[in-house]
PDB file of C-alpha atoms in Angstrom:
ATOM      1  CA  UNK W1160      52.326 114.423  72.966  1.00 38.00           C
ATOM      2  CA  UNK W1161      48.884 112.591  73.789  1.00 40.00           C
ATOM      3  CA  UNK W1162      47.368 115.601  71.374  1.00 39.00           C
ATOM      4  CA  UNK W1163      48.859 118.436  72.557  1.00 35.00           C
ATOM      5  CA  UNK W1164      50.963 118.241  68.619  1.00 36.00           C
ATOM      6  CA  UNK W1165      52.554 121.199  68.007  1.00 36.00           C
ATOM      7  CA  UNK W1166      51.445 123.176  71.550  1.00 33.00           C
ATOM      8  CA  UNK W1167      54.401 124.268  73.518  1.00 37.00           C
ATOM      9  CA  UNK W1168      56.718 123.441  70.983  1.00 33.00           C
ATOM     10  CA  UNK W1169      59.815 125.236  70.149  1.00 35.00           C
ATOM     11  CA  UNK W1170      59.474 127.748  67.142  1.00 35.00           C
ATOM     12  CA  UNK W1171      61.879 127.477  63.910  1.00 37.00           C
ATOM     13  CA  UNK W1172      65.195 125.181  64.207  1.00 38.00           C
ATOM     14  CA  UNK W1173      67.247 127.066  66.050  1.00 37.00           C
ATOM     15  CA  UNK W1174      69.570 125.665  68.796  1.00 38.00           C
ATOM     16  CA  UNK W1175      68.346 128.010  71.499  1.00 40.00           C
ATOM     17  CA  UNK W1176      64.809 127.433  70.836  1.00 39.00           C
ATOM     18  CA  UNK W1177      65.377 123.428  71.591  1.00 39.00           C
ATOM     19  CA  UNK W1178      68.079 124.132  73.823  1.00 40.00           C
ATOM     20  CA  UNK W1179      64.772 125.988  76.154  1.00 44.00           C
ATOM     21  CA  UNK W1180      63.500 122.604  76.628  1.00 47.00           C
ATOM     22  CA  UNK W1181      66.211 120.550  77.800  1.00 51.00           C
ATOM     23  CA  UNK W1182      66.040 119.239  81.008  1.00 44.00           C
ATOM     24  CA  UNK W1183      69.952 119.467  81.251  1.00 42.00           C
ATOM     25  CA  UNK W1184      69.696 123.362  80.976  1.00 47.00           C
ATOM     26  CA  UNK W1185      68.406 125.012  84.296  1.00 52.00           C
ATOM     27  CA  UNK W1186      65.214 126.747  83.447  1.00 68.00           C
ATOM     28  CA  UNK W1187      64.518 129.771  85.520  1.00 79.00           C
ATOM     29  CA  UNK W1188      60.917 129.787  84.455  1.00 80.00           C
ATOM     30  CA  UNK W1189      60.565 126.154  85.964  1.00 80.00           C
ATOM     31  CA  UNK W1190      61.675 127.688  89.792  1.00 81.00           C
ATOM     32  CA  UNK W1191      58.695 130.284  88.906  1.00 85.00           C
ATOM     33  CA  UNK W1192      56.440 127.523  87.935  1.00 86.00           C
ATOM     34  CA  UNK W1193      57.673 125.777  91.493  1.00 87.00           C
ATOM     35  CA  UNK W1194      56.746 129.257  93.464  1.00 88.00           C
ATOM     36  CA  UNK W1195      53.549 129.757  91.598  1.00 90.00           C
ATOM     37  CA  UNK W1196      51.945 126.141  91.501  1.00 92.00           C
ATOM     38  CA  UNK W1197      54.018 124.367  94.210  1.00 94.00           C
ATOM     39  CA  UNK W1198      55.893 121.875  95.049  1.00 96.00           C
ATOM     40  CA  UNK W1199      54.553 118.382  94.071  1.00 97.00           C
ATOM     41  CA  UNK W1200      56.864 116.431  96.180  1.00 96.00           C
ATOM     42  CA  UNK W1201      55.265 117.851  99.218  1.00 96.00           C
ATOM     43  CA  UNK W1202      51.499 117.946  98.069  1.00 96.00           C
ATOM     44  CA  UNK W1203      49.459 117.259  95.152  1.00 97.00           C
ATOM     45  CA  UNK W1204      49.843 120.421  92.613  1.00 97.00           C
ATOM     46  CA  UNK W1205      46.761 121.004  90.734  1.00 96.00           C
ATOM     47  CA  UNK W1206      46.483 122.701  87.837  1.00 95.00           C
ATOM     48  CA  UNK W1207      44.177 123.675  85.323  1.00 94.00           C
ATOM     49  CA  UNK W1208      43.321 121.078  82.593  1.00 92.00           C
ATOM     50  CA  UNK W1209      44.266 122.870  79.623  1.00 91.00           C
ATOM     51  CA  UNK W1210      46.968 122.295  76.905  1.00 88.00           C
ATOM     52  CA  UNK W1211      49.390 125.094  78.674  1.00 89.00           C
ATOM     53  CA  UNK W1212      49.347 123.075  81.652  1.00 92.00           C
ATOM     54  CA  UNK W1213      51.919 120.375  79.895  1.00 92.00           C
ATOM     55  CA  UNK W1214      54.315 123.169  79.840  1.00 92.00           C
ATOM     56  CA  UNK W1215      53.932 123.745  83.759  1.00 93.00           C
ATOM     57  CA  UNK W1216      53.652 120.039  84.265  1.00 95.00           C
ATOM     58  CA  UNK W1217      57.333 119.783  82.556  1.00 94.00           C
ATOM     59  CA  UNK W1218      58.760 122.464  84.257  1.00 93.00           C
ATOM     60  CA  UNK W1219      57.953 120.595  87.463  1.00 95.00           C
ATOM     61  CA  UNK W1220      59.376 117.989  86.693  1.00 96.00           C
ATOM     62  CA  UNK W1221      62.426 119.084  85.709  1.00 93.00           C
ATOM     63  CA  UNK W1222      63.356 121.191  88.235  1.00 93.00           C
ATOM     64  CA  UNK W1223      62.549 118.461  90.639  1.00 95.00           C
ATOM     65  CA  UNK W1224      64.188 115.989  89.535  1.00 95.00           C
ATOM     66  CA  UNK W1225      67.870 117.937  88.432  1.00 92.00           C
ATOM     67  CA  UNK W1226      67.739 120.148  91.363  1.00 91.00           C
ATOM     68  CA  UNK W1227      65.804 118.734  93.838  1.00 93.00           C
ATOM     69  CA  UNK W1228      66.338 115.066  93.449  1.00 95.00           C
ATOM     70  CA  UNK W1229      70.117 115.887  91.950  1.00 94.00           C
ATOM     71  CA  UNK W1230      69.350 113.104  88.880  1.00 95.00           C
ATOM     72  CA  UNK W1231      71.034 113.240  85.866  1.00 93.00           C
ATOM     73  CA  UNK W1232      69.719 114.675  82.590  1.00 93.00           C
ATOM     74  CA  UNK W1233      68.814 111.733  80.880  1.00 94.00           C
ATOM     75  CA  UNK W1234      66.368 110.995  84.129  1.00 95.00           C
ATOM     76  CA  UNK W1235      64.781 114.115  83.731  1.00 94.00           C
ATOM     77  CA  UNK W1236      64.428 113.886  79.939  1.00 95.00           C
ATOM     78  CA  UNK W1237      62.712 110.808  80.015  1.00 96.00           C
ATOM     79  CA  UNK W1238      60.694 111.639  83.415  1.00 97.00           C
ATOM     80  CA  UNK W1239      59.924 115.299  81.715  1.00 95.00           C
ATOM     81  CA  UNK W1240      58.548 113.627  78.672  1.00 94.00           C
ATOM     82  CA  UNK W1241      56.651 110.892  80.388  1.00 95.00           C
ATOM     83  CA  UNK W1242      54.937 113.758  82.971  1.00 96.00           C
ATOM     84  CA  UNK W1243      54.141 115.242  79.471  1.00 93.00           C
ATOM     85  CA  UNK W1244      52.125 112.078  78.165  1.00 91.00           C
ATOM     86  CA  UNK W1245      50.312 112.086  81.302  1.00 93.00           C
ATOM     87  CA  UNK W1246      48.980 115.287  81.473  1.00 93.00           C
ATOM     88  CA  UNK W1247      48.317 115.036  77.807  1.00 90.00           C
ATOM     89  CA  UNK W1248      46.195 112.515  78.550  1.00 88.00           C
ATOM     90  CA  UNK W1249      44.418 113.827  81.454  1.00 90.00           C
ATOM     91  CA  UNK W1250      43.598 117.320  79.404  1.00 88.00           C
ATOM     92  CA  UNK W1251      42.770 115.394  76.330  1.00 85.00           C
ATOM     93  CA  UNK W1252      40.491 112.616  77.460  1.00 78.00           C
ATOM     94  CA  UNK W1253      39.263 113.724  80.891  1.00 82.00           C
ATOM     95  CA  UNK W1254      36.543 116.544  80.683  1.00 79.00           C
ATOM     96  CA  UNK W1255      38.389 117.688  83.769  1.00 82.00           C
ATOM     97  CA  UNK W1256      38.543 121.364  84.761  1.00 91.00           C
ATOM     98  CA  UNK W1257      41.504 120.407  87.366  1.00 93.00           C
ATOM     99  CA  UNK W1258      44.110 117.644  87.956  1.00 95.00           C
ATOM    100  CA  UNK W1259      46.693 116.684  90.227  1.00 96.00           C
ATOM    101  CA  UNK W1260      50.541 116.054  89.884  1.00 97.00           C
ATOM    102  CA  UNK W1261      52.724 114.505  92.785  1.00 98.00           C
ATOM    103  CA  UNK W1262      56.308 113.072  92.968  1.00 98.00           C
ATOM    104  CA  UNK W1263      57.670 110.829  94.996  1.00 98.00           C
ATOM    105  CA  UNK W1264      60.856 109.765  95.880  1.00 97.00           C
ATOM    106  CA  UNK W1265      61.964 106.377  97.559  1.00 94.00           C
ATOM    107  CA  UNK W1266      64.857 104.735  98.128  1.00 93.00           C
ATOM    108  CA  UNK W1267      65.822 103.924  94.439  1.00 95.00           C
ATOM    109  CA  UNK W1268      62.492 104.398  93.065  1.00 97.00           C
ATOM    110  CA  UNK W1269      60.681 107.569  92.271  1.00 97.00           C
ATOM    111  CA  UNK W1270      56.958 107.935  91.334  1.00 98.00           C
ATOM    112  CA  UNK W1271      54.873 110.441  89.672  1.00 98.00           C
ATOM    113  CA  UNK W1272      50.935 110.382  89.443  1.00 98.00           C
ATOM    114  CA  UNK W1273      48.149 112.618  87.819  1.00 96.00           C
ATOM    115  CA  UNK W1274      45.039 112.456  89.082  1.00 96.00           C
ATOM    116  CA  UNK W1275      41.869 113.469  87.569  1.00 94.00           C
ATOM    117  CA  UNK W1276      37.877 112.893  88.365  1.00 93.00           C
ATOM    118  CA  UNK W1277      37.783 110.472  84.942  1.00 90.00           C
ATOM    119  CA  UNK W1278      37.244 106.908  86.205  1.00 88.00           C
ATOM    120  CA  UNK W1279      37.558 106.077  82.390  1.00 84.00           C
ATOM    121  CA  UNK W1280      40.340 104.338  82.026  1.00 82.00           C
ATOM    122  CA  UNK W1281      43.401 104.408  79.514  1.00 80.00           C
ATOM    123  CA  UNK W1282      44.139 101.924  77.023  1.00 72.00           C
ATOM    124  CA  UNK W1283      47.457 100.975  75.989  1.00 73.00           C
ATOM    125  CA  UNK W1284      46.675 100.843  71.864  1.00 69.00           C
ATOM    126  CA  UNK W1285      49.195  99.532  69.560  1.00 70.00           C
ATOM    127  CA  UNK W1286      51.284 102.049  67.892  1.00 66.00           C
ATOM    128  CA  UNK W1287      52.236 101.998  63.550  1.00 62.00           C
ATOM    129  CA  UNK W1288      55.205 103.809  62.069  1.00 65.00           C
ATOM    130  CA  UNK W1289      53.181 106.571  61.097  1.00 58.00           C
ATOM    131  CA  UNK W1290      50.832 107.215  63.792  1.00 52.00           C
ATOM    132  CA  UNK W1291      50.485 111.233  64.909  1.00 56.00           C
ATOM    133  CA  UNK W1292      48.645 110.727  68.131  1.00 55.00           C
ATOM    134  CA  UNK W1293      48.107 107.671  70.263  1.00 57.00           C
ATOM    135  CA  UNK W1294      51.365 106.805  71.473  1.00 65.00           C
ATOM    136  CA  UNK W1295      51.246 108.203  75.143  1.00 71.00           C
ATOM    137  CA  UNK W1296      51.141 105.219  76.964  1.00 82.00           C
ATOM    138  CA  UNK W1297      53.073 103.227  74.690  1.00 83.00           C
ATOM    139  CA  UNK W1298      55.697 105.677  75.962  1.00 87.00           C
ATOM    140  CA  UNK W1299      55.506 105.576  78.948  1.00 91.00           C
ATOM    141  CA  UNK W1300      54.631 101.825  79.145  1.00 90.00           C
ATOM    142  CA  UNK W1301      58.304 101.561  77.228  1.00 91.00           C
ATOM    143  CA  UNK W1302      60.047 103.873  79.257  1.00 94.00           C
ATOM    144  CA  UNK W1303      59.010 103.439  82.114  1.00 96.00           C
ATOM    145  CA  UNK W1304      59.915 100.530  84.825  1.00 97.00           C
ATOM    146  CA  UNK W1305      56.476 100.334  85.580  1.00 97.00           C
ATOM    147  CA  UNK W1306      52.941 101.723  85.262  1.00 95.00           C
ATOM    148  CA  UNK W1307      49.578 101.765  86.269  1.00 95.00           C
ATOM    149  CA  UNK W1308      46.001 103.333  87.162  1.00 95.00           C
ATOM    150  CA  UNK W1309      44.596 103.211  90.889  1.00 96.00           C
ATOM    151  CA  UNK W1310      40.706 103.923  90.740  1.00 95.00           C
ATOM    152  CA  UNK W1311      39.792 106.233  93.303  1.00 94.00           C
ATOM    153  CA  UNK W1312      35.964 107.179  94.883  1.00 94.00           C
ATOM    154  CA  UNK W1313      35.897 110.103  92.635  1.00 92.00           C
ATOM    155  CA  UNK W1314      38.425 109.565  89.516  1.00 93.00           C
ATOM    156  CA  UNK W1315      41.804 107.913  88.873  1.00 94.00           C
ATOM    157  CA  UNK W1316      45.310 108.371  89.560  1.00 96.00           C
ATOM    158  CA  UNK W1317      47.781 107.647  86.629  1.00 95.00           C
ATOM    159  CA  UNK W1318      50.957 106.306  87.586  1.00 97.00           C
ATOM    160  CA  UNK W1319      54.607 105.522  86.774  1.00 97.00           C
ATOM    161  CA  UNK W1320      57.515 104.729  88.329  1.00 98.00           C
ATOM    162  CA  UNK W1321      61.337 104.379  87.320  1.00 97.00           C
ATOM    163  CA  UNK W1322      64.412 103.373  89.191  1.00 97.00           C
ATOM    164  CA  UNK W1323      66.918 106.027  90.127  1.00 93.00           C
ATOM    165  CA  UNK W1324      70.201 105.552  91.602  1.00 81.00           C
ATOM    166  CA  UNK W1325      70.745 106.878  94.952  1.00 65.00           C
ATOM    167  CA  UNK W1326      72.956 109.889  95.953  1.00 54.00           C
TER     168      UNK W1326
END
């Protein structure tokens, strides 16, 4: 995950301990990460750029898009992970003390962003068979229906988008 290997992982091999991190399963601490950061479909949520921020990030995510958006779990896997890479990225290779996440919803399309101060931008690298790290953006860039980086005045906003089907 963009360097955050082995941070926020589940412990040992059990099924309950993966089973905590599926986007199909309801999380109740994702509606307390909703109350206590926000909602980033209505605003930009910041948060803190540190490595426990990923685990916020995803619990954003999913809870937006199973509950809010009413997608289906293989949407929010794939969004989940992809919201993962990004904030990875921003914590990793930023220098940022803060970032931004916002979703968006249109019709058949949603969005998300991160946006951080960095006007550096991110490379898509190619990725070997046994490569550790590096393989954020190839990710997303597979993943993904599109991608991209708007520069800003002060920073960068980090982008994807996928299609969803409409309720």
């Amino acid at each position: 995950m963009a360097g955050l290997e082995g941070i926020e992982q589940p412990r040992g091999h059990s099924r309950a301990a993966a089973a905590r991190w599926s986007p199909a399963v309801e999380d109740e601490q994702a509606l307390k990460a909703l109350e206590l950061f926000g909602n980033p479909t209505e605003g930009e949520v910041p948060l803190p750029s540190r490595p426990e921020s990923a685990a916020a990030a995803r619990r954003l995510a999913q809870v937006v898009v199973l509950r809010q958006w009413g997608l289906g779990p293989k949407m929010a896997e794939d969004v989940v992970l992809l919201v993962s890479e990004l904030v990875g990225n921003a914590v990793r290779h930023t220098g940022a003390r803060v970032f931004g996440l916002r979703m968006r919803r249109r019709r058949g399309w949603i969005r998300v962003e991160v946006r951080d101060p960095s006007r550096g931008l991110p490379c898509l690298m190619p990725v070997q068979e046994m490569d550790v790290s590096g393989r954020g953006l190839f990710l997303i860039d597979k993943l993904s229906d599109r991608w991209g980086v708007d520069l800003l005045p002060r920073g960068k906003t980090t982008w994807f988008e996928m299609r969803a089907a409409d309720r």
